Amino acid sequence: PCRHAMTIPQPEGAELIERLLAATALRDAETPIDVACSGGPDSTALAVLAVASGRDVTLHHVDHGLRPSSGADAALVKDLADSLGAAFVGHVVEIEPGPNLEARARAGRRAVLPRGAATGHTMDDQAETLLINLLRGTGVDGLSGMSPGPEHPLLGLRRSETHELCALLGIETAVDETNAEQVFLRNKIRHRLLPLLAELSERDPVPILVRTADIARSESAFLEEATRSEIGDVEDVAVLRQAPWPLAARALRRWLSEGRRSEAGAYPPSEAELERVRAVIDGSVRATELAGGFRVARTAGRLRLEHSVSGTLRQVTDPRESEIPPAWAAHDLGPVVVSKDALRTRIAEMGEAISNDYAESAPLLVGVLKGAMHFISDLSQAIALPVDVDFMAVASDGSAAKTSGIGRIVKDLDIDLSGRHVLVVEDIIDSGLTLNYLRKYLGARGAASIEGCALIVKEGTMRVEQDLRYVGFEIPPTFVVGYGLDVAERYRNLDSIYTYIGEGSA
Ligand code: IMP
Ligand code: MG
């Protein structure tokens, strides 16, 4: 294949370029333009059109090291730059394989690309983005998709058009093998959902979805403006009360995201969390616990976002005499992670929070055996309401110092859940899979609400994000035992929680 100076077949080539350029935003500026170019057909077409628009073009290739061919793609993009008379810059970023790959690759790319670099996203990508966000439970902002403009100049083009241009010009383009793998949600949407939508609706769904995004974008901008003018002070309860709830919720989402941003693993608030903050604003409760060791409290008509009192506890560094483990266990135990005193103080606080939150209607505590045995016992005594208690047991592999992932129910509930406010009481959340499973299982039993309460959450190990209403402690991701937690049924009777350093520990 010819990789030298580009020859444009006449007149079809020039006509196609002209027609496509007219549907882009590339001629709206005369400044130099940075183009993020993977070597695939979309960004290659963008490179060709950017050069054709008469602007000074620099092609940036980002090598993620994820695919064996990515080095070869960099060479392809360099050749493309040469043949177009554009400049070329190659970047390398390290992305570890693992969960959230697409999002992390995107973040890695963003970090090295110049600000404002243009990408080759087309109308088809816009439709996919909208569906992805829809499946994530987004509001109107997520439905807005990408904004047309200098960073996304090809949103007016179809993917078929960028491919047509590359084919007509005989440009060799990279095949992104990850595109074919049905791994990423985006690819499943591209190769399965959109064709199915086309078949069922007997029309091309892409322009319809894009029209939805256009409407959503305009409404989202309007709401943003209205929120700004209506809610000058997001901490003022009176202001929040008189504002329409959608605007208040919008302001609160931003306030909570920003307030928690400094923490590792910050995430936007869930709708369940927002509802709880709403109860604080309404005055039905004084404070509520949020994920990440935070709480929102109301005093003198103002909201405060604060760390839960002793909510996050990394390591108890100065164990007292009483936390020196008994001789029979000392051999397998490292430092104390949560001391007996810290457990007592924190569980009392959690009991008080639960008593406040459920004052109207006492919860049914569902303990997960056996790990939660001491916790549910102490917690239930710290709740000043007529709670009911029931237990479930989920089988796990039990012997090794690691989580098995998912189990099966070996002991089911005795009490009927219909209309009950259920609070699932867990010992420790590692991957979150057990709790996720239980939530789904219990969810089908007609409970009025199901919330989660965990004594301990390990930092950064959750594979299924859980909205936990109450969290006792966040600890580093090491294996721990004591206060109900076991290795092969041992150590549950320790009164503090210790790092396990015995057989099978990492
Ligand atoms: P998940 O499903 O990965 O969240 O695992 C939760 C379950 O794994 C807990 O209920 C415990 O039974 C067990 N587990 C996870 N981490 C530990 C630990 O550090 N010590 C003892 N058990 C643990
Ligand atoms: Mg266990």
Short mmCIF file of C-alpha atoms and ligand atoms in Angstrom, two decimals:
data_model
loop_
_atom_site.label_atom_id
_atom_site.label_comp_id
_atom_site.label_asym_id
_atom_site.label_seq_id
_atom_site.Cartn_x
_atom_site.Cartn_y
_atom_site.Cartn_z
CA PRO A 1 0.00 0.00 0.00
CA CYS A 2 1.12 3.46 -0.90
CA ARG A 3 2.15 5.37 2.20
CA HIS A 4 3.88 8.25 0.44
CA ALA A 5 2.63 11.69 -0.41
CA MET A 6 -1.10 11.48 -0.78
CA THR A 7 -2.66 11.42 -4.20
CA ILE A 8 -6.27 12.44 -4.24
CA PRO A 9 -8.30 10.82 -7.02
CA GLN A 10 -10.02 13.51 -9.10
CA PRO A 11 -12.69 14.62 -9.11
CA GLU A 12 -14.37 12.17 -6.63
CA GLY A 13 -11.75 12.66 -3.91
CA ALA A 14 -11.90 16.43 -3.92
CA GLU A 15 -15.70 16.38 -4.08
CA LEU A 16 -16.01 14.00 -1.15
CA ILE A 17 -13.57 16.06 0.93
CA GLU A 18 -15.52 19.19 0.13
CA ARG A 19 -18.85 17.60 1.03
CA LEU A 20 -17.56 16.17 4.31
CA LEU A 21 -15.73 19.36 5.28
CA ALA A 22 -18.97 21.28 4.92
CA ALA A 23 -20.50 19.08 7.64
CA THR A 24 -17.63 19.67 10.10
CA ALA A 25 -16.62 22.50 12.37
CA LEU A 26 -13.08 22.47 10.99
CA ARG A 27 -13.29 25.65 8.98
CA ASP A 28 -14.66 27.65 11.87
CA ALA A 29 -11.13 28.56 12.98
CA GLU A 30 -7.82 29.28 11.34
CA THR A 31 -5.65 28.41 14.29
CA PRO A 32 -3.33 25.40 14.37
CA ILE A 33 -5.12 22.19 15.36
CA ASP A 34 -4.01 19.18 17.39
CA VAL A 35 -5.62 15.94 16.27
CA ALA A 36 -5.72 12.81 18.41
CA CYS A 37 -5.14 10.08 15.85
CA SER A 38 -5.23 6.35 16.63
CA GLY A 39 -4.68 5.38 13.02
CA GLY A 40 -8.25 4.09 12.76
CA PRO A 41 -10.54 5.33 9.98
CA ASP A 42 -12.37 8.04 11.98
CA SER A 43 -9.33 9.87 13.27
CA THR A 44 -7.51 9.31 9.96
CA ALA A 45 -10.40 10.98 8.14
CA LEU A 46 -10.22 13.79 10.70
CA ALA A 47 -6.51 14.23 9.92
CA VAL A 48 -7.20 14.42 6.17
CA LEU A 49 -10.07 16.88 6.60
CA ALA A 50 -8.13 19.05 9.06
CA VAL A 51 -5.29 19.36 6.55
CA ALA A 52 -7.78 20.03 3.76
CA SER A 53 -9.31 22.85 5.82
CA GLY A 54 -6.03 24.68 5.40
CA ARG A 55 -5.01 24.67 9.06
CA ASP A 56 -1.64 23.69 10.54
CA VAL A 57 -2.14 20.17 11.79
CA THR A 58 -0.27 18.10 14.39
CA LEU A 59 -1.20 14.43 14.71
CA HIS A 60 -0.85 12.95 18.21
CA HIS A 61 -0.76 9.19 18.63
CA VAL A 62 -1.12 7.68 22.09
CA ASP A 63 0.37 4.23 22.60
CA HIS A 64 -1.41 2.55 25.54
CA GLY A 65 0.72 -0.54 25.31
CA LEU A 66 -2.51 -2.51 25.55
CA ARG A 67 -2.41 -4.12 22.15
CA PRO A 68 0.57 -5.78 20.53
CA SER A 69 0.06 -3.70 17.38
CA SER A 70 -0.01 -0.29 19.06
CA GLY A 71 3.64 0.40 18.23
CA ALA A 72 2.94 -0.38 14.58
CA ASP A 73 -0.06 1.97 14.71
CA ALA A 74 2.22 4.79 15.85
CA ALA A 75 4.37 4.21 12.74
CA LEU A 76 1.24 4.24 10.59
CA VAL A 77 0.16 7.58 12.02
CA LYS A 78 3.65 9.00 11.53
CA ASP A 79 3.53 7.96 7.86
CA LEU A 80 0.10 9.51 7.55
CA ALA A 81 1.43 12.77 9.00
CA ASP A 82 4.34 12.72 6.55
CA SER A 83 2.15 12.10 3.54
CA LEU A 84 -0.25 14.87 4.58
CA GLY A 85 2.48 17.32 5.44
CA ALA A 86 1.34 17.40 9.08
CA ALA A 87 3.50 17.30 12.21
CA PHE A 88 3.59 14.15 14.35
CA VAL A 89 3.97 13.58 18.11
CA GLY A 90 3.98 10.09 19.64
CA HIS A 91 2.97 9.63 23.30
CA VAL A 92 3.24 6.53 25.49
CA VAL A 93 1.10 5.89 28.56
CA GLU A 94 1.05 2.84 30.80
CA ILE A 95 -2.39 1.38 31.35
CA GLU A 96 -2.62 -1.72 33.52
CA PRO A 97 -5.10 -4.34 32.36
CA GLY A 98 -8.06 -4.76 34.72
CA PRO A 99 -11.51 -3.39 35.37
CA ASN A 100 -12.69 -0.08 33.96
CA LEU A 101 -10.14 -0.37 31.19
CA GLU A 102 -11.87 1.88 28.71
CA ALA A 103 -12.35 4.68 31.23
CA ARG A 104 -8.77 4.44 32.47
CA ALA A 105 -7.41 4.39 28.93
CA ARG A 106 -9.42 7.51 28.19
CA ALA A 107 -8.09 9.24 31.32
CA GLY A 108 -4.52 8.25 30.40
CA ARG A 109 -4.99 9.65 26.91
CA ARG A 110 -6.44 12.89 28.23
CA ALA A 111 -3.46 13.36 30.50
CA VAL A 112 -0.93 13.38 27.65
CA LEU A 113 -2.89 15.01 24.82
CA PRO A 114 -2.73 18.79 24.51
CA ARG A 115 -5.73 20.67 25.84
CA GLY A 116 -8.44 21.00 23.26
CA ALA A 117 -7.09 18.27 20.97
CA ALA A 118 -9.72 17.24 18.43
CA THR A 119 -10.99 13.67 18.29
CA GLY A 120 -12.62 11.80 15.43
CA HIS A 121 -15.89 10.96 17.17
CA THR A 122 -18.73 10.70 14.70
CA MET A 123 -22.49 10.82 14.94
CA ASP A 124 -22.44 7.05 15.47
CA ASP A 125 -20.14 7.45 18.49
CA GLN A 126 -22.51 10.08 19.84
CA ALA A 127 -25.43 7.63 19.63
CA GLU A 128 -23.37 4.97 21.40
CA THR A 129 -22.35 7.40 24.15
CA LEU A 130 -25.97 8.28 24.75
CA LEU A 131 -26.94 4.61 25.10
CA ILE A 132 -24.01 3.90 27.41
CA ASN A 133 -24.98 6.77 29.67
CA LEU A 134 -28.61 5.73 29.53
CA LEU A 135 -27.62 2.28 30.79
CA ARG A 136 -25.65 3.87 33.61
CA GLY A 137 -28.77 5.59 34.87
CA THR A 138 -27.75 9.07 33.86
CA GLY A 139 -29.89 12.17 33.96
CA VAL A 140 -30.25 14.77 31.27
CA ASP A 141 -26.54 15.72 31.47
CA GLY A 142 -25.35 12.28 30.48
CA LEU A 143 -27.93 12.10 27.70
CA SER A 144 -26.36 15.24 26.24
CA GLY A 145 -23.38 13.23 25.00
CA MET A 146 -20.42 15.07 23.55
CA SER A 147 -20.68 18.76 22.67
CA PRO A 148 -20.20 19.58 19.01
CA GLY A 149 -17.40 22.08 18.50
CA PRO A 150 -13.65 22.30 18.01
CA GLU A 151 -12.87 19.21 20.14
CA HIS A 152 -15.40 17.04 18.33
CA PRO A 153 -15.46 18.40 14.79
CA LEU A 154 -16.82 15.22 13.17
CA LEU A 155 -20.04 14.84 15.14
CA GLY A 156 -21.92 15.83 12.00
CA LEU A 157 -20.46 12.90 10.01
CA ARG A 158 -21.42 9.25 9.91
CA ARG A 159 -18.87 6.54 10.51
CA SER A 160 -19.64 5.20 7.04
CA GLU A 161 -18.45 8.53 5.62
CA THR A 162 -15.08 8.51 7.36
CA HIS A 163 -14.57 4.95 6.16
CA GLU A 164 -15.60 5.92 2.64
CA LEU A 165 -13.06 8.73 2.61
CA CYS A 166 -10.18 6.51 3.75
CA ALA A 167 -11.13 3.84 1.21
CA LEU A 168 -11.40 6.32 -1.64
CA LEU A 169 -7.99 7.82 -0.84
CA GLY A 170 -6.49 4.34 -0.45
CA ILE A 171 -5.15 5.12 3.02
CA GLU A 172 -4.07 2.18 5.10
CA THR A 173 -5.81 2.42 8.48
CA ALA A 174 -5.26 0.57 11.72
CA VAL A 175 -7.70 -2.12 12.75
CA ASP A 176 -8.44 -1.68 16.40
CA GLU A 177 -8.75 -5.30 17.53
CA THR A 178 -10.42 -4.23 20.73
CA ASN A 179 -13.22 -2.94 18.53
CA ALA A 180 -14.07 -6.42 17.42
CA GLU A 181 -13.83 -7.95 20.85
CA GLN A 182 -17.23 -7.71 22.44
CA VAL A 183 -15.59 -6.76 25.68
CA PHE A 184 -16.41 -3.14 26.16
CA LEU A 185 -19.96 -2.08 26.60
CA ARG A 186 -19.44 0.32 23.74
CA ASN A 187 -18.64 -2.51 21.40
CA LYS A 188 -21.62 -4.52 22.47
CA ILE A 189 -23.78 -1.51 21.83
CA ARG A 190 -22.18 -0.91 18.46
CA HIS A 191 -22.33 -4.47 17.21
CA ARG A 192 -25.46 -5.78 18.85
CA LEU A 193 -27.76 -3.18 20.36
CA LEU A 194 -27.77 -0.61 17.55
CA PRO A 195 -28.34 -3.21 14.80
CA LEU A 196 -31.17 -4.64 16.90
CA LEU A 197 -32.71 -1.20 17.37
CA ALA A 198 -32.48 -0.64 13.62
CA GLU A 199 -34.16 -3.94 12.93
CA LEU A 200 -36.96 -3.45 15.45
CA SER A 201 -37.73 0.15 14.56
CA GLU A 202 -37.12 -0.39 10.85
CA ARG A 203 -35.18 2.83 10.70
CA ASP A 204 -31.70 4.13 11.34
CA PRO A 205 -31.64 4.85 15.10
CA VAL A 206 -28.48 6.96 15.06
CA PRO A 207 -29.95 10.31 13.92
CA ILE A 208 -32.88 9.84 16.31
CA LEU A 209 -30.58 9.23 19.26
CA VAL A 210 -28.44 12.19 18.25
CA ARG A 211 -31.52 14.38 18.15
CA THR A 212 -32.29 13.25 21.70
CA ALA A 213 -28.76 14.24 22.72
CA ASP A 214 -29.20 17.67 21.09
CA ILE A 215 -32.42 18.31 22.99
CA ALA A 216 -30.91 17.04 26.25
CA ARG A 217 -27.85 19.26 25.80
CA SER A 218 -29.93 22.35 25.36
CA GLU A 219 -32.13 21.49 28.36
CA SER A 220 -29.14 20.64 30.49
CA ALA A 221 -27.57 24.02 29.75
CA PHE A 222 -30.85 25.69 30.68
CA LEU A 223 -31.08 23.76 33.97
CA GLU A 224 -27.49 24.59 34.79
CA GLU A 225 -28.23 28.27 34.35
CA ALA A 226 -31.43 28.06 36.38
CA THR A 227 -29.61 26.22 39.16
CA ARG A 228 -26.94 28.89 39.30
CA SER A 229 -29.42 31.71 39.62
CA GLU A 230 -31.84 29.90 41.96
CA ILE A 231 -29.34 28.37 44.37
CA GLY A 232 -26.63 30.84 45.23
CA ASP A 233 -25.82 29.13 48.52
CA VAL A 234 -26.15 25.37 48.43
CA GLU A 235 -25.58 25.01 52.16
CA ASP A 236 -28.58 27.18 53.03
CA VAL A 237 -31.44 24.85 53.95
CA ALA A 238 -34.10 27.54 53.39
CA VAL A 239 -32.82 28.14 49.87
CA LEU A 240 -32.82 24.41 49.11
CA ARG A 241 -36.33 23.99 50.50
CA GLN A 242 -37.92 26.68 48.39
CA ALA A 243 -36.13 25.68 45.18
CA PRO A 244 -37.70 23.12 42.85
CA TRP A 245 -36.21 19.78 43.88
CA PRO A 246 -34.59 19.01 40.48
CA LEU A 247 -32.56 22.21 40.77
CA ALA A 248 -31.69 21.59 44.42
CA ALA A 249 -30.66 18.02 43.57
CA ARG A 250 -28.45 19.30 40.77
CA ALA A 251 -26.70 21.74 43.09
CA LEU A 252 -26.34 19.06 45.78
CA ARG A 253 -24.85 16.54 43.35
CA ARG A 254 -22.12 19.01 42.48
CA TRP A 255 -21.59 20.05 46.11
CA LEU A 256 -21.26 16.44 47.29
CA SER A 257 -19.00 15.38 44.41
CA GLU A 258 -16.69 18.31 45.01
CA GLY A 259 -16.70 17.84 48.77
CA ARG A 260 -15.69 14.22 48.46
CA ARG A 261 -13.28 14.70 45.58
CA SER A 262 -10.23 15.09 47.77
CA GLU A 263 -10.72 11.54 48.99
CA ALA A 264 -9.36 8.59 47.09
CA GLY A 265 -12.14 6.83 45.26
CA ALA A 266 -14.52 9.79 45.24
CA TYR A 267 -17.68 9.14 43.32
CA PRO A 268 -20.80 11.12 42.52
CA PRO A 269 -23.65 10.65 45.00
CA SER A 270 -26.15 7.89 44.31
CA GLU A 271 -29.83 8.74 44.06
CA ALA A 272 -30.37 6.89 47.35
CA GLU A 273 -27.83 9.17 49.03
CA LEU A 274 -29.53 12.23 47.57
CA GLU A 275 -32.87 11.10 48.93
CA ARG A 276 -31.31 10.82 52.37
CA VAL A 277 -29.85 14.32 52.12
CA ARG A 278 -33.30 15.45 51.09
CA ALA A 279 -34.63 14.06 54.36
CA VAL A 280 -32.06 16.18 56.21
CA ILE A 281 -33.26 19.25 54.28
CA ASP A 282 -36.93 18.42 54.95
CA GLY A 283 -36.11 18.22 58.63
CA SER A 284 -37.25 14.63 59.12
CA VAL A 285 -33.73 13.64 60.22
CA ARG A 286 -30.86 15.75 61.52
CA ALA A 287 -28.01 14.03 59.71
CA THR A 288 -27.29 11.17 57.38
CA GLU A 289 -24.28 8.97 56.72
CA LEU A 290 -22.89 8.87 53.19
CA ALA A 291 -20.49 6.54 51.42
CA GLY A 292 -16.78 7.17 51.81
CA GLY A 293 -16.90 7.94 55.53
CA PHE A 294 -18.86 11.19 55.18
CA ARG A 295 -22.03 12.53 56.64
CA VAL A 296 -24.30 15.48 55.96
CA ALA A 297 -25.61 17.25 59.04
CA ARG A 298 -27.89 20.26 59.55
CA THR A 299 -27.29 22.90 62.20
CA ALA A 300 -28.75 26.39 62.45
CA GLY A 301 -30.34 26.10 59.02
CA ARG A 302 -27.15 25.12 57.24
CA LEU A 303 -25.91 21.87 55.75
CA ARG A 304 -22.44 20.67 56.54
CA LEU A 305 -20.54 17.92 54.76
CA GLU A 306 -18.17 16.37 57.24
CA HIS A 307 -16.23 13.24 57.99
CA SER A 308 -18.24 10.76 59.99
CA VAL A 309 -17.02 10.98 63.54
CA SER A 310 -14.15 8.54 63.64
CA GLY A 311 -15.62 7.19 60.42
CA THR A 312 -12.44 6.52 58.59
CA LEU A 313 -9.84 4.76 60.53
CA ARG A 314 -6.74 3.55 58.87
CA GLN A 315 -4.77 1.91 61.59
CA VAL A 316 -4.91 1.97 65.35
CA THR A 317 -1.26 2.61 65.96
CA ASP A 318 -1.07 2.50 69.70
CA PRO A 319 -2.75 -0.65 70.91
CA ARG A 320 -3.25 -0.75 74.64
CA GLU A 321 -2.53 -3.61 76.93
CA SER A 322 -6.01 -4.98 76.32
CA GLU A 323 -5.38 -5.34 72.59
CA ILE A 324 -2.36 -7.51 72.97
CA PRO A 325 -3.73 -10.72 71.52
CA PRO A 326 -4.13 -13.79 73.69
CA ALA A 327 -1.20 -16.17 73.61
CA TRP A 328 -3.09 -18.88 71.68
CA ALA A 329 -3.57 -16.45 68.74
CA ALA A 330 -0.52 -14.20 68.91
CA HIS A 331 1.48 -16.33 66.49
CA ASP A 332 -0.81 -15.56 63.51
CA LEU A 333 -1.71 -11.95 64.26
CA GLY A 334 -0.14 -8.70 63.15
CA PRO A 335 -1.06 -5.22 64.39
CA VAL A 336 -4.50 -4.28 65.67
CA VAL A 337 -6.54 -2.70 62.88
CA VAL A 338 -9.61 -1.77 64.92
CA SER A 339 -9.33 -1.82 68.68
CA LYS A 340 -12.02 -2.90 71.11
CA ASP A 341 -12.50 0.73 72.21
CA ALA A 342 -12.77 2.01 68.66
CA LEU A 343 -15.39 -0.68 67.95
CA ARG A 344 -17.43 0.29 70.98
CA THR A 345 -17.36 4.03 70.22
CA ARG A 346 -18.12 3.67 66.56
CA ILE A 347 -20.90 1.11 66.95
CA ALA A 348 -22.58 3.40 69.49
CA GLU A 349 -22.49 6.21 66.90
CA MET A 350 -23.86 3.94 64.21
CA GLY A 351 -26.67 2.85 66.53
CA GLU A 352 -27.54 6.46 67.18
CA ALA A 353 -27.56 7.31 63.48
CA ILE A 354 -29.83 4.33 62.77
CA SER A 355 -32.14 5.29 65.64
CA ASN A 356 -32.46 8.79 64.14
CA ASP A 357 -32.94 7.66 60.57
CA TYR A 358 -35.49 4.96 61.34
CA ALA A 359 -37.36 6.80 64.10
CA GLU A 360 -40.63 6.52 62.16
CA SER A 361 -40.40 2.85 61.45
CA ALA A 362 -37.96 0.49 63.14
CA PRO A 363 -35.85 -1.64 60.82
CA LEU A 364 -35.55 -5.38 60.45
CA LEU A 365 -31.87 -6.14 60.90
CA VAL A 366 -30.70 -8.96 58.69
CA GLY A 367 -27.35 -10.28 59.89
CA VAL A 368 -25.08 -12.16 57.54
CA LEU A 369 -23.65 -15.16 59.37
CA LYS A 370 -21.30 -15.87 60.78
CA GLY A 371 -18.96 -12.91 60.43
CA ALA A 372 -21.53 -10.34 61.59
CA MET A 373 -22.34 -12.21 64.80
CA HIS A 374 -20.76 -9.82 67.32
CA PHE A 375 -21.46 -6.75 65.23
CA ILE A 376 -25.21 -7.30 64.92
CA SER A 377 -25.38 -8.16 68.58
CA ASP A 378 -23.66 -4.95 69.70
CA LEU A 379 -25.29 -2.81 67.02
CA SER A 380 -28.80 -3.96 67.85
CA GLN A 381 -28.21 -3.06 71.50
CA ALA A 382 -27.08 0.42 70.46
CA ILE A 383 -30.34 1.07 68.57
CA ALA A 384 -33.04 2.70 70.67
CA LEU A 385 -35.93 1.29 68.63
CA PRO A 386 -37.92 -1.95 68.67
CA VAL A 387 -35.84 -3.65 65.99
CA ASP A 388 -36.39 -7.19 64.81
CA VAL A 389 -33.41 -9.39 64.04
CA ASP A 390 -33.05 -12.23 61.58
CA PHE A 391 -30.12 -14.04 60.01
CA MET A 392 -28.99 -15.38 56.69
CA ALA A 393 -25.98 -17.48 55.91
CA VAL A 394 -24.16 -17.50 52.60
CA ALA A 395 -21.67 -20.27 51.93
CA SER A 396 -18.12 -19.24 51.14
CA ASP A 397 -14.95 -21.25 50.64
CA GLY A 398 -14.08 -20.28 54.16
CA SER A 399 -10.66 -21.78 54.54
CA ALA A 400 -8.27 -19.54 52.63
CA ALA A 401 -7.41 -15.99 53.60
CA LYS A 402 -9.25 -14.53 50.66
CA THR A 403 -12.80 -13.84 49.54
CA SER A 404 -14.49 -16.51 47.51
CA GLY A 405 -16.63 -14.10 45.52
CA ILE A 406 -20.08 -15.51 45.50
CA GLY A 407 -21.90 -18.18 47.35
CA ARG A 408 -25.27 -19.70 47.82
CA ILE A 409 -27.82 -19.24 50.58
CA VAL A 410 -27.39 -21.93 53.22
CA LYS A 411 -29.73 -20.38 55.76
CA ASP A 412 -32.66 -18.28 54.65
CA LEU A 413 -34.75 -15.77 56.61
CA ASP A 414 -37.53 -16.77 58.98
CA ILE A 415 -39.30 -13.40 58.92
CA ASP A 416 -41.49 -12.16 56.05
CA LEU A 417 -40.02 -9.04 54.45
CA SER A 418 -43.22 -7.55 53.01
CA GLY A 419 -43.45 -3.88 53.81
CA ARG A 420 -40.42 -4.01 56.12
CA HIS A 421 -37.51 -1.60 56.20
CA VAL A 422 -34.60 -3.98 55.90
CA LEU A 423 -31.09 -3.15 57.01
CA VAL A 424 -28.57 -5.77 55.90
CA VAL A 425 -25.81 -5.98 58.50
CA GLU A 426 -22.51 -7.19 57.05
CA ASP A 427 -19.20 -7.79 58.75
CA ILE A 428 -16.82 -6.75 56.00
CA ILE A 429 -17.10 -5.68 52.37
CA ASP A 430 -14.28 -6.74 50.13
CA SER A 431 -15.36 -7.16 46.51
CA GLY A 432 -18.95 -6.24 47.36
CA LEU A 433 -20.17 -9.33 45.52
CA THR A 434 -21.78 -10.95 48.56
CA LEU A 435 -23.77 -7.85 49.42
CA ASN A 436 -24.69 -7.31 45.80
CA TYR A 437 -25.99 -10.87 45.62
CA LEU A 438 -27.97 -10.49 48.84
CA ARG A 439 -29.49 -7.21 47.72
CA LYS A 440 -30.76 -8.82 44.54
CA TYR A 441 -32.00 -11.84 46.43
CA LEU A 442 -33.81 -9.81 49.09
CA GLY A 443 -34.97 -7.23 46.57
CA ALA A 444 -37.58 -9.59 45.19
CA ARG A 445 -39.34 -10.08 48.53
CA GLY A 446 -41.48 -6.98 48.77
CA ALA A 447 -39.47 -5.05 51.36
CA ALA A 448 -40.34 -1.36 51.70
CA SER A 449 -36.62 -0.51 51.61
CA ILE A 450 -33.30 -2.31 51.67
CA GLU A 451 -30.20 -0.58 52.97
CA GLY A 452 -26.71 -1.81 53.74
CA CYS A 453 -24.65 -1.45 56.90
CA ALA A 454 -21.09 -2.75 57.04
CA LEU A 455 -18.74 -2.68 59.97
CA ILE A 456 -15.73 -2.58 57.67
CA VAL A 457 -15.10 -1.65 54.08
CA LYS A 458 -11.76 -2.38 52.47
CA GLU A 459 -10.43 0.54 50.51
CA GLY A 460 -10.27 0.17 46.77
CA THR A 461 -11.25 -3.50 46.48
CA MET A 462 -14.93 -3.17 45.63
CA ARG A 463 -15.77 -4.65 42.28
CA VAL A 464 -19.44 -3.85 42.54
CA GLU A 465 -20.03 -0.35 43.84
CA GLN A 466 -22.29 -0.51 46.87
CA ASP A 467 -24.31 2.30 48.27
CA LEU A 468 -23.82 1.58 51.94
CA ARG A 469 -25.90 3.67 54.26
CA TYR A 470 -23.68 3.00 57.27
CA VAL A 471 -19.99 2.19 57.31
CA GLY A 472 -18.08 1.65 60.51
CA PHE A 473 -14.49 1.75 59.35
CA GLU A 474 -12.53 1.88 56.15
CA ILE A 475 -9.34 -0.12 56.34
CA PRO A 476 -6.47 -0.83 53.95
CA PRO A 477 -7.02 -3.95 51.82
CA THR A 478 -5.37 -6.52 54.07
CA PHE A 479 -6.94 -9.69 55.45
CA VAL A 480 -8.17 -9.23 58.99
CA VAL A 481 -9.62 -11.46 61.70
CA GLY A 482 -11.38 -11.10 65.02
CA TYR A 483 -14.69 -9.72 66.27
CA GLY A 484 -16.56 -12.30 64.19
CA LEU A 485 -14.12 -12.45 61.27
CA ASP A 486 -12.45 -15.77 60.73
CA VAL A 487 -9.87 -17.80 58.92
CA ALA A 488 -11.19 -21.35 58.66
CA GLU A 489 -13.62 -20.64 61.54
CA ARG A 490 -10.84 -19.51 63.85
CA TYR A 491 -10.38 -16.16 65.65
CA ARG A 492 -14.02 -15.09 65.65
CA ASN A 493 -13.89 -14.77 69.43
CA LEU A 494 -11.17 -12.08 69.51
CA ASP A 495 -12.58 -8.81 70.84
CA SER A 496 -10.52 -6.59 68.50
CA ILE A 497 -9.76 -6.79 64.80
CA TYR A 498 -6.22 -7.73 63.81
CA THR A 499 -4.21 -8.15 60.64
CA TYR A 500 -3.85 -11.84 59.85
CA ILE A 501 -0.27 -12.87 59.09
CA GLY A 502 -0.62 -16.64 59.50
CA GLU A 503 -0.73 -19.41 56.95
CA GLY A 504 -2.27 -18.49 53.61
CA SER A 505 -1.92 -14.73 54.14
CA ALA A 506 -0.32 -12.76 51.37
P1 IMP B 1 -17.14 -9.75 49.37
O1 IMP B 1 -18.25 -10.52 48.73
O2 IMP B 1 -15.86 -9.85 48.56
O3 IMP B 1 -17.49 -8.35 49.71
O4 IMP B 1 -16.74 -10.57 50.66
C1 IMP B 1 -17.33 -10.41 51.86
C2 IMP B 1 -17.14 -11.62 52.72
O5 IMP B 1 -15.83 -12.18 52.58
C3 IMP B 1 -17.26 -11.23 54.14
O6 IMP B 1 -18.61 -11.33 54.59
C4 IMP B 1 -16.32 -12.16 54.85
O7 IMP B 1 -16.98 -13.36 55.16
C5 IMP B 1 -15.26 -12.46 53.83
N1 IMP B 1 -14.07 -11.60 54.01
C6 IMP B 1 -13.61 -10.65 53.18
N2 IMP B 1 -12.51 -10.07 53.66
C7 IMP B 1 -12.25 -10.66 54.84
C8 IMP B 1 -11.21 -10.50 55.83
O8 IMP B 1 -10.29 -9.66 55.72
N3 IMP B 1 -11.29 -11.31 56.91
C9 IMP B 1 -12.26 -12.24 57.07
N4 IMP B 1 -13.24 -12.42 56.18
C10 IMP B 1 -13.24 -11.66 55.07
MG MG B 2 -16.39 -15.37 56.22
#
